[in-house]
mmCIF file of C-alpha atoms and ligand atoms in Angstrom:
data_model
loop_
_atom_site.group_PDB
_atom_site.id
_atom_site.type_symbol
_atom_site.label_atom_id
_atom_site.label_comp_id
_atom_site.label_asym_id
_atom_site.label_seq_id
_atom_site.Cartn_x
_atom_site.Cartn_y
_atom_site.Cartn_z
ATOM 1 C CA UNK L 27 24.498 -3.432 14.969
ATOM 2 C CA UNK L 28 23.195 -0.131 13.793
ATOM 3 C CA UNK L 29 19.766 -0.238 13.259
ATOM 4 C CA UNK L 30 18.498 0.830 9.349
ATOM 5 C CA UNK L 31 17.181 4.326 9.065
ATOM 6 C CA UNK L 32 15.279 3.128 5.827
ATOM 7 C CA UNK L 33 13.831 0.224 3.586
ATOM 8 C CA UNK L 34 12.523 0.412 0.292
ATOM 9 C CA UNK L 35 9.991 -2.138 -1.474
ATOM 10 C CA UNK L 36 8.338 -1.956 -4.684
ATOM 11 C CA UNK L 37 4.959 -4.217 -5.593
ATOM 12 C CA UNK L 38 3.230 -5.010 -8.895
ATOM 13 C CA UNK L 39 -0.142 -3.693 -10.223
ATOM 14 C CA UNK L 40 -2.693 -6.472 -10.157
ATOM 15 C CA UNK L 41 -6.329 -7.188 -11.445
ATOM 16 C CA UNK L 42 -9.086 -8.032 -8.869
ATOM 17 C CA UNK L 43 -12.366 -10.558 -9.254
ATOM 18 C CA UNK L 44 -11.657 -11.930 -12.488
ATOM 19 C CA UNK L 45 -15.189 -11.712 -13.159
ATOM 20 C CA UNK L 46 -16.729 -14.053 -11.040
ATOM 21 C CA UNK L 47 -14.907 -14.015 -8.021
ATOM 22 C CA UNK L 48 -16.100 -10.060 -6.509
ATOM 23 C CA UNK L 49 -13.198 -9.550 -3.486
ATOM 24 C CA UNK L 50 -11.841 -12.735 -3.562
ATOM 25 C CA UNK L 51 -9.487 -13.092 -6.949
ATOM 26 C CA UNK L 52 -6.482 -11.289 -7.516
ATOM 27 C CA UNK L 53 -3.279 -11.760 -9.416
ATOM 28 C CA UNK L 54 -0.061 -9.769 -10.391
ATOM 29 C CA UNK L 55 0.404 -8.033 -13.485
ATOM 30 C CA UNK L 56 4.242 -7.530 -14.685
ATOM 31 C CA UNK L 57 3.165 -3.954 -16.529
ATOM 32 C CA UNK L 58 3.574 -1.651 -13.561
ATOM 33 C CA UNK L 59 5.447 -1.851 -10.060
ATOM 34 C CA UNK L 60 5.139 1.492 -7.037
ATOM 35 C CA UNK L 61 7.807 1.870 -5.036
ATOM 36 C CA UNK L 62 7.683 2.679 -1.843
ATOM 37 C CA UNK L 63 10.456 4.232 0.533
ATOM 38 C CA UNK L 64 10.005 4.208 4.631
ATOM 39 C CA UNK L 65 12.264 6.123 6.982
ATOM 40 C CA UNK L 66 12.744 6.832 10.635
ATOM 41 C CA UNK L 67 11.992 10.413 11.661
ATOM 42 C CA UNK L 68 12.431 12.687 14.259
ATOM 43 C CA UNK L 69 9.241 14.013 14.036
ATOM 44 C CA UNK L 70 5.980 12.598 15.528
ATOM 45 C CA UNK L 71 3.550 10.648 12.947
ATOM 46 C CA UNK L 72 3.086 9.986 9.953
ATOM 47 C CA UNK L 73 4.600 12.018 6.407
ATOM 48 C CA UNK L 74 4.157 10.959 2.999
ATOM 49 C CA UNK L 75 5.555 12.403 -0.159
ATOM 50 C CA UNK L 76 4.065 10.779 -3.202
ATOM 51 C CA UNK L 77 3.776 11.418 -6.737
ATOM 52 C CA UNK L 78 1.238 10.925 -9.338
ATOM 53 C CA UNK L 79 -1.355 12.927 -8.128
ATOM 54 C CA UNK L 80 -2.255 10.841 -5.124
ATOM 55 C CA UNK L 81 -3.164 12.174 -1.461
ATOM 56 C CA UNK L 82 -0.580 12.656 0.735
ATOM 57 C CA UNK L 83 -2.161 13.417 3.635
ATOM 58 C CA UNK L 84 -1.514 10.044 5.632
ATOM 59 C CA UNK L 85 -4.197 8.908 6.526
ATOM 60 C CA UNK L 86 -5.785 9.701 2.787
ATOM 61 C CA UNK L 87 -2.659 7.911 1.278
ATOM 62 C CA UNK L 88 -2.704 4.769 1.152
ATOM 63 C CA UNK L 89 0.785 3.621 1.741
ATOM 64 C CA UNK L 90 0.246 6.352 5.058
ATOM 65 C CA UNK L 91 -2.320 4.188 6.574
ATOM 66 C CA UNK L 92 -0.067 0.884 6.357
ATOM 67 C CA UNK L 93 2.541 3.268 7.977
ATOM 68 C CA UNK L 94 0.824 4.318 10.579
ATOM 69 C CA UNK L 95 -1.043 0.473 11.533
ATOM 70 C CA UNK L 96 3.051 -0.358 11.383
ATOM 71 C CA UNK L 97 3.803 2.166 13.729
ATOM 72 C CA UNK L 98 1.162 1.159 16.266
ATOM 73 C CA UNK L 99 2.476 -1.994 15.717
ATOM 74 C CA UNK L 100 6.362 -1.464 16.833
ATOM 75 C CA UNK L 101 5.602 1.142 19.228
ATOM 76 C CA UNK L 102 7.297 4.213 16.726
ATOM 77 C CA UNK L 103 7.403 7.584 16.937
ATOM 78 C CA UNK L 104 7.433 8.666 13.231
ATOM 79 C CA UNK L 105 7.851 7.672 9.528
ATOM 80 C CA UNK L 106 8.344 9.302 6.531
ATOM 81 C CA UNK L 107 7.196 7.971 3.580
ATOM 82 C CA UNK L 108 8.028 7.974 -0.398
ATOM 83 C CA UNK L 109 5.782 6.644 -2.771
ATOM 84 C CA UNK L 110 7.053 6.257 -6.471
ATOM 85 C CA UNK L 111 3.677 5.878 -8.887
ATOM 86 C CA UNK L 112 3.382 3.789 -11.604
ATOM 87 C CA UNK L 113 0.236 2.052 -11.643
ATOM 88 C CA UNK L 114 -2.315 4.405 -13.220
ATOM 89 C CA UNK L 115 -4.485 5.752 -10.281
ATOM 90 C CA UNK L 116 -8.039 4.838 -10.165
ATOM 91 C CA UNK L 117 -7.975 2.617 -13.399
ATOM 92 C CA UNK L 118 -8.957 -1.011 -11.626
ATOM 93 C CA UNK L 119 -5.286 -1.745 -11.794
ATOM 94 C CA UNK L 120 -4.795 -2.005 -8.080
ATOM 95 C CA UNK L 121 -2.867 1.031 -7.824
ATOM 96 C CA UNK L 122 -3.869 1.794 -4.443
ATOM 97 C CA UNK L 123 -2.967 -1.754 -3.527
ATOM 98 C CA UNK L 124 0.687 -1.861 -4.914
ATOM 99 C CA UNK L 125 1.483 1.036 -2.806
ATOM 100 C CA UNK L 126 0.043 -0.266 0.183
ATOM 101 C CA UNK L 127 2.050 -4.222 -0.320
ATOM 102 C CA UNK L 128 5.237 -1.898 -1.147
ATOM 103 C CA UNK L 129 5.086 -0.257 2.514
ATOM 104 C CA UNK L 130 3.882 -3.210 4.281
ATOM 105 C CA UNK L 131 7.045 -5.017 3.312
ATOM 106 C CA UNK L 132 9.347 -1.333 3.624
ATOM 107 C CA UNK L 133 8.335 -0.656 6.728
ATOM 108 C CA UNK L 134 8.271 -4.870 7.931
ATOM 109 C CA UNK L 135 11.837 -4.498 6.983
ATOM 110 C CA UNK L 136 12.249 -1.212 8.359
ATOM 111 C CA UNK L 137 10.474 -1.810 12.023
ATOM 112 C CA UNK L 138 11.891 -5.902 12.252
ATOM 113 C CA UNK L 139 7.795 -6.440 12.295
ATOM 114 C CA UNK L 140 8.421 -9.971 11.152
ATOM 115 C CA UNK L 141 5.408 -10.506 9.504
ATOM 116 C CA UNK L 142 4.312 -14.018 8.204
ATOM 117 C CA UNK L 143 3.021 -13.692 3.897
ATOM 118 C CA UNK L 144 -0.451 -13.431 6.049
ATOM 119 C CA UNK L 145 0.664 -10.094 8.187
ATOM 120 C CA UNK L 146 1.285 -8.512 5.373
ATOM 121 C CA UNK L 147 -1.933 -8.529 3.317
ATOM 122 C CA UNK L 148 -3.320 -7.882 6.709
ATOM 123 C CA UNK L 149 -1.195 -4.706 6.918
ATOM 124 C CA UNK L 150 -1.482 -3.792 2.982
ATOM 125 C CA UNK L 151 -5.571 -4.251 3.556
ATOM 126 C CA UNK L 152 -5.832 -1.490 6.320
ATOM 127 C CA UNK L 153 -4.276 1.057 3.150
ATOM 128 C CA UNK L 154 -7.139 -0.013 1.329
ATOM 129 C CA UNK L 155 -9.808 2.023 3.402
ATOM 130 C CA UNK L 156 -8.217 5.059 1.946
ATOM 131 C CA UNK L 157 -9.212 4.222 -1.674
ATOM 132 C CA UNK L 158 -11.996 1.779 -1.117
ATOM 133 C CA UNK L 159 -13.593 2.766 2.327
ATOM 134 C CA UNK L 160 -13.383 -0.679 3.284
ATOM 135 C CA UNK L 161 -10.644 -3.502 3.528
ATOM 136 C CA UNK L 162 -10.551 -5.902 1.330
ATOM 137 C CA UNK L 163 -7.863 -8.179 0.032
ATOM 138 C CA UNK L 164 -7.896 -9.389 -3.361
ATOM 139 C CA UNK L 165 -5.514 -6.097 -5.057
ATOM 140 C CA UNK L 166 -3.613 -6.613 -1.713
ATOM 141 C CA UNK L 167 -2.974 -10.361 -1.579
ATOM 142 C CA UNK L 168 -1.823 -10.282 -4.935
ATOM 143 C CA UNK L 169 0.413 -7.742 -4.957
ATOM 144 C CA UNK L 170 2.374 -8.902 -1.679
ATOM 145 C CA UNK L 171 2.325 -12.580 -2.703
ATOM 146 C CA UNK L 172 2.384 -12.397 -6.220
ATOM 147 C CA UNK L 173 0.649 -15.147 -9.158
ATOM 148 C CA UNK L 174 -3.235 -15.788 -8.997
ATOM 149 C CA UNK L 175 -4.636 -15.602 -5.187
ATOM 150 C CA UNK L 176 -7.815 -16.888 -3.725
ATOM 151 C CA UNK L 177 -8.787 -14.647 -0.768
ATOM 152 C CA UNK L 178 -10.833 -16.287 1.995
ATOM 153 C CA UNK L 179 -12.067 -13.705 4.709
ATOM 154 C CA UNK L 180 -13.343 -14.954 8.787
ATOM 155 C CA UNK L 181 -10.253 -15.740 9.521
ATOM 156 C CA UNK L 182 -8.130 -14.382 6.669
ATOM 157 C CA UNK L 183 -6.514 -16.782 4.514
ATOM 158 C CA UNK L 184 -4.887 -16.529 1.003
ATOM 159 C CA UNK L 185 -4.379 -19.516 -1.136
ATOM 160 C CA UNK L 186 -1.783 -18.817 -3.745
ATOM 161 C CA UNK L 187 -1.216 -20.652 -7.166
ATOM 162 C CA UNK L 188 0.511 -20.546 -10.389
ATOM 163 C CA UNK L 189 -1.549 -19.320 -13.522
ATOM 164 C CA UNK L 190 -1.551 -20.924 -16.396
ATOM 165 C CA UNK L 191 2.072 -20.784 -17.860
ATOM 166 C CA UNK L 192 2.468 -18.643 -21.143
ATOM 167 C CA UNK L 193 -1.281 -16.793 -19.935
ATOM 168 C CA UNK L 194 -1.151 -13.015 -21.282
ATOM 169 C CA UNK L 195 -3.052 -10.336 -20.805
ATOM 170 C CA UNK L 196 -4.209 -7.208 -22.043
ATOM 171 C CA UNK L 197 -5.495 -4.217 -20.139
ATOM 172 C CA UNK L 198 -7.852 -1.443 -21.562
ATOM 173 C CA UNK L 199 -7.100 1.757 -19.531
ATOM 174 C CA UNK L 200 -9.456 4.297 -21.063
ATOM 175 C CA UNK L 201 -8.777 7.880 -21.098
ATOM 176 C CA UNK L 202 -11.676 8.801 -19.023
ATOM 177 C CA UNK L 203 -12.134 11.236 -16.012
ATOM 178 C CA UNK L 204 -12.143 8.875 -12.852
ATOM 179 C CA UNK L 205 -14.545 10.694 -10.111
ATOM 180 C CA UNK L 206 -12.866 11.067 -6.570
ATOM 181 C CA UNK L 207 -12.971 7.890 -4.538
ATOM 182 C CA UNK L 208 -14.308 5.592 -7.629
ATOM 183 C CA UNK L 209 -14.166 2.509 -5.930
ATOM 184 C CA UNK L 210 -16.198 3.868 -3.360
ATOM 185 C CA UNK L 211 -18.677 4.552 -5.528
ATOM 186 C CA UNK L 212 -18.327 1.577 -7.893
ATOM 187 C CA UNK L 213 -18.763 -0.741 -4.526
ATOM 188 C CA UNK L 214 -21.952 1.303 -3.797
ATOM 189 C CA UNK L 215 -23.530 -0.301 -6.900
ATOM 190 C CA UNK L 216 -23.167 -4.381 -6.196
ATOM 191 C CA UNK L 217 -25.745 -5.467 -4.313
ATOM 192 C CA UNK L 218 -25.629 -6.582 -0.726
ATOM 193 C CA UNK L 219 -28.216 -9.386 -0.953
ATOM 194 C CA UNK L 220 -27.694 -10.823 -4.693
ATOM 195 C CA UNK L 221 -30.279 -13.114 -5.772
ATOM 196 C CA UNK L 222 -29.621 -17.148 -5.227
ATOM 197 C CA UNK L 223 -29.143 -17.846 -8.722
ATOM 198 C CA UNK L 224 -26.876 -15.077 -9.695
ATOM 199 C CA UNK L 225 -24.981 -16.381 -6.596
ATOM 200 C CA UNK L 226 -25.088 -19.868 -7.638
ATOM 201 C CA UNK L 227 -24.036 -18.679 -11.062
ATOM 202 C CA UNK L 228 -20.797 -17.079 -9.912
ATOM 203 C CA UNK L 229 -20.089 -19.851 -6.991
ATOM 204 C CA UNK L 230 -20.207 -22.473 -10.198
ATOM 205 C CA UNK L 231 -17.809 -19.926 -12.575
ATOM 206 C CA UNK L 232 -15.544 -19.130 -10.033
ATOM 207 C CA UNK L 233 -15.094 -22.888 -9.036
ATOM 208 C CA UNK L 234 -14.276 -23.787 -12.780
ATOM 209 C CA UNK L 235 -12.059 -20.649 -12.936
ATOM 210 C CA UNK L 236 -9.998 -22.347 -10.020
ATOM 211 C CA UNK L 237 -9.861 -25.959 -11.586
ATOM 212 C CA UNK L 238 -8.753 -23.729 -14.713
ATOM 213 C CA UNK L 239 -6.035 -22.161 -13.120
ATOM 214 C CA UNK L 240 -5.369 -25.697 -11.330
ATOM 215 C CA UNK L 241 -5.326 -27.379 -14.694
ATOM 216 C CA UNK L 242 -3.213 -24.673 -16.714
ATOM 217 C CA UNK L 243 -6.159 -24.511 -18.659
ATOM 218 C CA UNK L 244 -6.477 -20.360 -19.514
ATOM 219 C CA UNK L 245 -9.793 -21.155 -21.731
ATOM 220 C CA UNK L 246 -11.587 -22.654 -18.846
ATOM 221 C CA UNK L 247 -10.129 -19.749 -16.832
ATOM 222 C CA UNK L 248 -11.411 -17.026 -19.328
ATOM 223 C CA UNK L 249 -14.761 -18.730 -20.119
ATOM 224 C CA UNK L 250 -15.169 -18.384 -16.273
ATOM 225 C CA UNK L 251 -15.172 -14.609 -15.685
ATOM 226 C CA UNK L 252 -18.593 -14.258 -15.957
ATOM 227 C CA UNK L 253 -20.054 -12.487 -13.233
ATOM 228 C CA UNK L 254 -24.155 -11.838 -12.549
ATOM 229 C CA UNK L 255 -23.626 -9.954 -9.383
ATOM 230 C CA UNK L 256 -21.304 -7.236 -9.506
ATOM 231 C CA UNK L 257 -20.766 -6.742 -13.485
ATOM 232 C CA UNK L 258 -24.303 -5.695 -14.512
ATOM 233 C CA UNK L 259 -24.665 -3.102 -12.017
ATOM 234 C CA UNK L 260 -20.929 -1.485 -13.046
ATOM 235 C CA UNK L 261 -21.932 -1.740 -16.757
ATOM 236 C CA UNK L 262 -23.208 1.609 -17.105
ATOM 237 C CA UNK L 263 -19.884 3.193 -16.136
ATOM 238 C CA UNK L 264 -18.162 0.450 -18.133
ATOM 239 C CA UNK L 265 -20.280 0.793 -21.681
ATOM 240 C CA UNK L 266 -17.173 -0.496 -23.860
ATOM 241 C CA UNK L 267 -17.552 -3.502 -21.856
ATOM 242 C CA UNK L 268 -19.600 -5.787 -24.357
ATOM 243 C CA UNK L 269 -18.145 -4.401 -27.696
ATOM 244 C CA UNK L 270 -14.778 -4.734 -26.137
ATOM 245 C CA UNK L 271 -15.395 -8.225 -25.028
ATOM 246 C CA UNK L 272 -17.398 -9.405 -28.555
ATOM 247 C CA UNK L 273 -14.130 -8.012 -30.103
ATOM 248 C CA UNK L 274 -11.559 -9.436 -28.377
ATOM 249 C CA UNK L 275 -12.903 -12.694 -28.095
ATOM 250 C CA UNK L 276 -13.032 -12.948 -31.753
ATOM 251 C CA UNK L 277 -9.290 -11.817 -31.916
ATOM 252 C CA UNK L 278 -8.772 -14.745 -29.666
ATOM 253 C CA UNK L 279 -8.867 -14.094 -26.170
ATOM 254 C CA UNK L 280 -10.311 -16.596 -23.590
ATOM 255 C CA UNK L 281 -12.702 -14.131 -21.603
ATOM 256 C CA UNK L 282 -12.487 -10.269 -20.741
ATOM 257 C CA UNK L 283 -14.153 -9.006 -17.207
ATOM 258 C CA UNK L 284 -13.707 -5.329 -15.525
ATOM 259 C CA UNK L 285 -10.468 -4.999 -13.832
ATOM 260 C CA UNK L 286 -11.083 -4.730 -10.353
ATOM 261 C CA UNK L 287 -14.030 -1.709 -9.850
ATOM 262 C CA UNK L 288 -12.838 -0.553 -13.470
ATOM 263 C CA UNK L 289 -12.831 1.364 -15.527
ATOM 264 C CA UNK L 290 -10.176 -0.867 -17.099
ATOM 265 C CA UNK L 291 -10.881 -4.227 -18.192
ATOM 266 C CA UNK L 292 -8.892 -6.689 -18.682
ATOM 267 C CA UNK L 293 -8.503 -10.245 -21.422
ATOM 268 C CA UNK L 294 -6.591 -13.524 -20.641
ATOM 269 C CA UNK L 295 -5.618 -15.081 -23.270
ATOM 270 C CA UNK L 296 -3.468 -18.584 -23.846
ATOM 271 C CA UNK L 297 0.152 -18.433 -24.625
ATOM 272 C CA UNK L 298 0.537 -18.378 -28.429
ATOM 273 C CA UNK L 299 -2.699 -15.771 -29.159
ATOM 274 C CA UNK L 300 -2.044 -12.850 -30.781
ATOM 275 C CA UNK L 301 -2.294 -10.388 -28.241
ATOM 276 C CA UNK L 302 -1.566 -7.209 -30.469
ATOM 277 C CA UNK L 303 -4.239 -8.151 -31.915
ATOM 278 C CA UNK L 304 -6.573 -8.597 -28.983
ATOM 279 C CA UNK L 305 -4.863 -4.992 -28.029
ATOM 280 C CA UNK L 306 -6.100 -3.846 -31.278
ATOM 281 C CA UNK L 307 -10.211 -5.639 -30.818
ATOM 282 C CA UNK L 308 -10.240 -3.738 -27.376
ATOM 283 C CA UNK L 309 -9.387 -0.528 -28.764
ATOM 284 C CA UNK L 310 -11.904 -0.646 -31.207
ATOM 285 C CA UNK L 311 -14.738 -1.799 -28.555
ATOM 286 C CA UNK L 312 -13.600 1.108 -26.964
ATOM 287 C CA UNK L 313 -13.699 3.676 -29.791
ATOM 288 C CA UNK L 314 -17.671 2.438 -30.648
ATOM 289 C CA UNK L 315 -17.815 4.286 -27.637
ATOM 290 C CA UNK L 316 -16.061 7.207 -28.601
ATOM 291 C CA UNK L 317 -13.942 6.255 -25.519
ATOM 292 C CA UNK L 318 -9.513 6.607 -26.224
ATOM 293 C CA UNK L 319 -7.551 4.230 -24.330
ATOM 294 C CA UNK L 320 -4.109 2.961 -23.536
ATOM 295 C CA UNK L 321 -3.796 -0.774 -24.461
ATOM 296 C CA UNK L 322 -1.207 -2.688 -21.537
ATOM 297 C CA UNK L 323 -0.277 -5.819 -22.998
ATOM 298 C CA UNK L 324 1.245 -8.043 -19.887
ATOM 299 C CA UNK L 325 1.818 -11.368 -18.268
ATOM 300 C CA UNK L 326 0.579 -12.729 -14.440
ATOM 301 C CA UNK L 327 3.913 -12.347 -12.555
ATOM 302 C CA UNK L 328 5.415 -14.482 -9.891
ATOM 303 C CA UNK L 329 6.778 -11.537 -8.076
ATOM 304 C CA UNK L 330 4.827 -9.722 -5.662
ATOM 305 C CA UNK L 331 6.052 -7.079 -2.787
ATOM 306 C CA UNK L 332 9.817 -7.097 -2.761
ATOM 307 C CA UNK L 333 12.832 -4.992 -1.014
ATOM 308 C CA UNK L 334 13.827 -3.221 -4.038
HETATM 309 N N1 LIG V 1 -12.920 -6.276 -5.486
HETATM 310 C C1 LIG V 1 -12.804 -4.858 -5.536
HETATM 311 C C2 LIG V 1 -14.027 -4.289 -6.221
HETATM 312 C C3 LIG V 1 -11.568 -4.479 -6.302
HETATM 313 O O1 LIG V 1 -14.413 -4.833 -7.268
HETATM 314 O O2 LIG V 1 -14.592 -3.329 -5.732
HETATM 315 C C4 LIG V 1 -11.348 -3.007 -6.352
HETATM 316 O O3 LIG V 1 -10.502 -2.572 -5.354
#
């Protein structure tokens, strides 16, 4: 049998912490999905040809990293890679990370890698150096697996669930100027040795977040997402936050946290609330700021990095 000469895969945009759980909660978002495209090529290394504005040098890309750890992997000569954008870059909408679960599964498919659910976010977290400057898995597990994921780290381990069914969401993307390598930056600010009480504050939130998502319970879940280590020192790039959050709880969302390293942020809310009008509370927390943004109203999704 002829071998294929490519494979395509396309993976959603997620949200990472949740608030209190800083690289270790993730889950899918239905509002965006990259695609990625992997090919055989004659020529030796890596290529990548990629829209939206992102690197494409490939070992600046994300989606070239994972390419070029697959590579070393199946003993290749060279790839070329296509990455289709649609998760906003930058915006704490793990943009970065849907391209990198896309060719993790392309070039899987592509290279007969064979890679257990666990190879892959191992594979998808090597693109995230390129945007982050580190690995780490929560944008990554979520957007290969899919649904709400709990990322344990020495050894690697993902435990997947189900949120709760009928949870929206709403994502604030403001129309800001994100600096070059953001999350970088944004990582530079939480500190390495958090005091024992903030610690013990977010160990005791992001335990009742779980039983929340365990329970189908989405006001547990958003009363949860508060977070004393990483949040305060990210509020000064995120100074909508509290407005936005006052706001949309009153319109009837269950808790609002940065997305990811931000600047988005994100609400959960329970089936049945009026999300346009959590859309709406946002936007205004936004404008006391004199800040525009781009209100994403979407659901956790089931699907995470397909063939497409
Ligand atoms: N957990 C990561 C952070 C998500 O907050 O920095 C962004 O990639």
């Amino acid at each position: 049998m002829r071998r294929a000469r490519s494979a395509t895969a396309s993976a959603p945009s997620t949200t990472a912490n949740l608030g209190s759980g800083f690289d270790v909660f993730g889950m899918a978002l239905d509002a965006f999905r990259d695609t990625v495209t992997v090919s055989m090529s004659a020529s030796r290394g890596v290529r990548v040809v990629a829209d939206g504005g992102v690197p494409a040098g490939a070992r600046s890309n994300t989606a070239g990293l994972v390419a070029l750890a697959a590579m070393r992997m199946a003993g290749a000569r060279g790839l070329e890679v296509r990455v289709t954008k649609r998760v906003p870059v930058g915006m704490g909408m793990g943009s970065s990370a849907a391209s990198a679960a896309a060719a993790a599964v392309a070039c899987d498919r592509l290279l007969s890698l064979r890679l257990r659910p666990a190879g892959l976010v191992r594979l998808a977290g090597t693109g995230e150096r390129a945007s982050a400057g580190a690995v780490h898995y929560d944008n990554v597990a979520a957007a290969v697996l899919g649904g709400f994921v709990i990322v344990r780290t020495g050894p690697l381990d993902v435990v997947r669930m189900a949120p709760p069914r009928g949870m929206r969401c709403c994502v604030a993307v403001p129309e800001v100027a994100v600096p070059p390598k953001k999350t970088a930056a944004s990582r530079g600010l939480v500190p390495r040795r958090p005091r024992l009480e903030d610690a013990t504050a977010n160990v005791s939130n992001a335990a009742a977040l779980v039983a929340g998502m365990a329970r189908g319970d989405t006001a547990l879940v958003g009363s949860a997402m508060a977070d004393a280590i990483a949040e305060p020192p990210r509020r000064a790039s995120v100074p909508w936050l509290e407005a936005a959050r006052r706001r949309a709880v009153r319109a009837g969302a269950a808790g609002v946290a940065i997305s990811g390293a931000g600047p988005s942020i994100v609400a959960v809310a329970p089936a049945g609330a009026d999300i346009g009008a959590i859309g709406e509370a946002m936007r205004r927390g936004l404008a006391a700021s004199r800040v525009r943004c781009r209100i994403v109203e979407c659901r956790p999704t089931a699907r995470g990095a397909a063939r497409a």
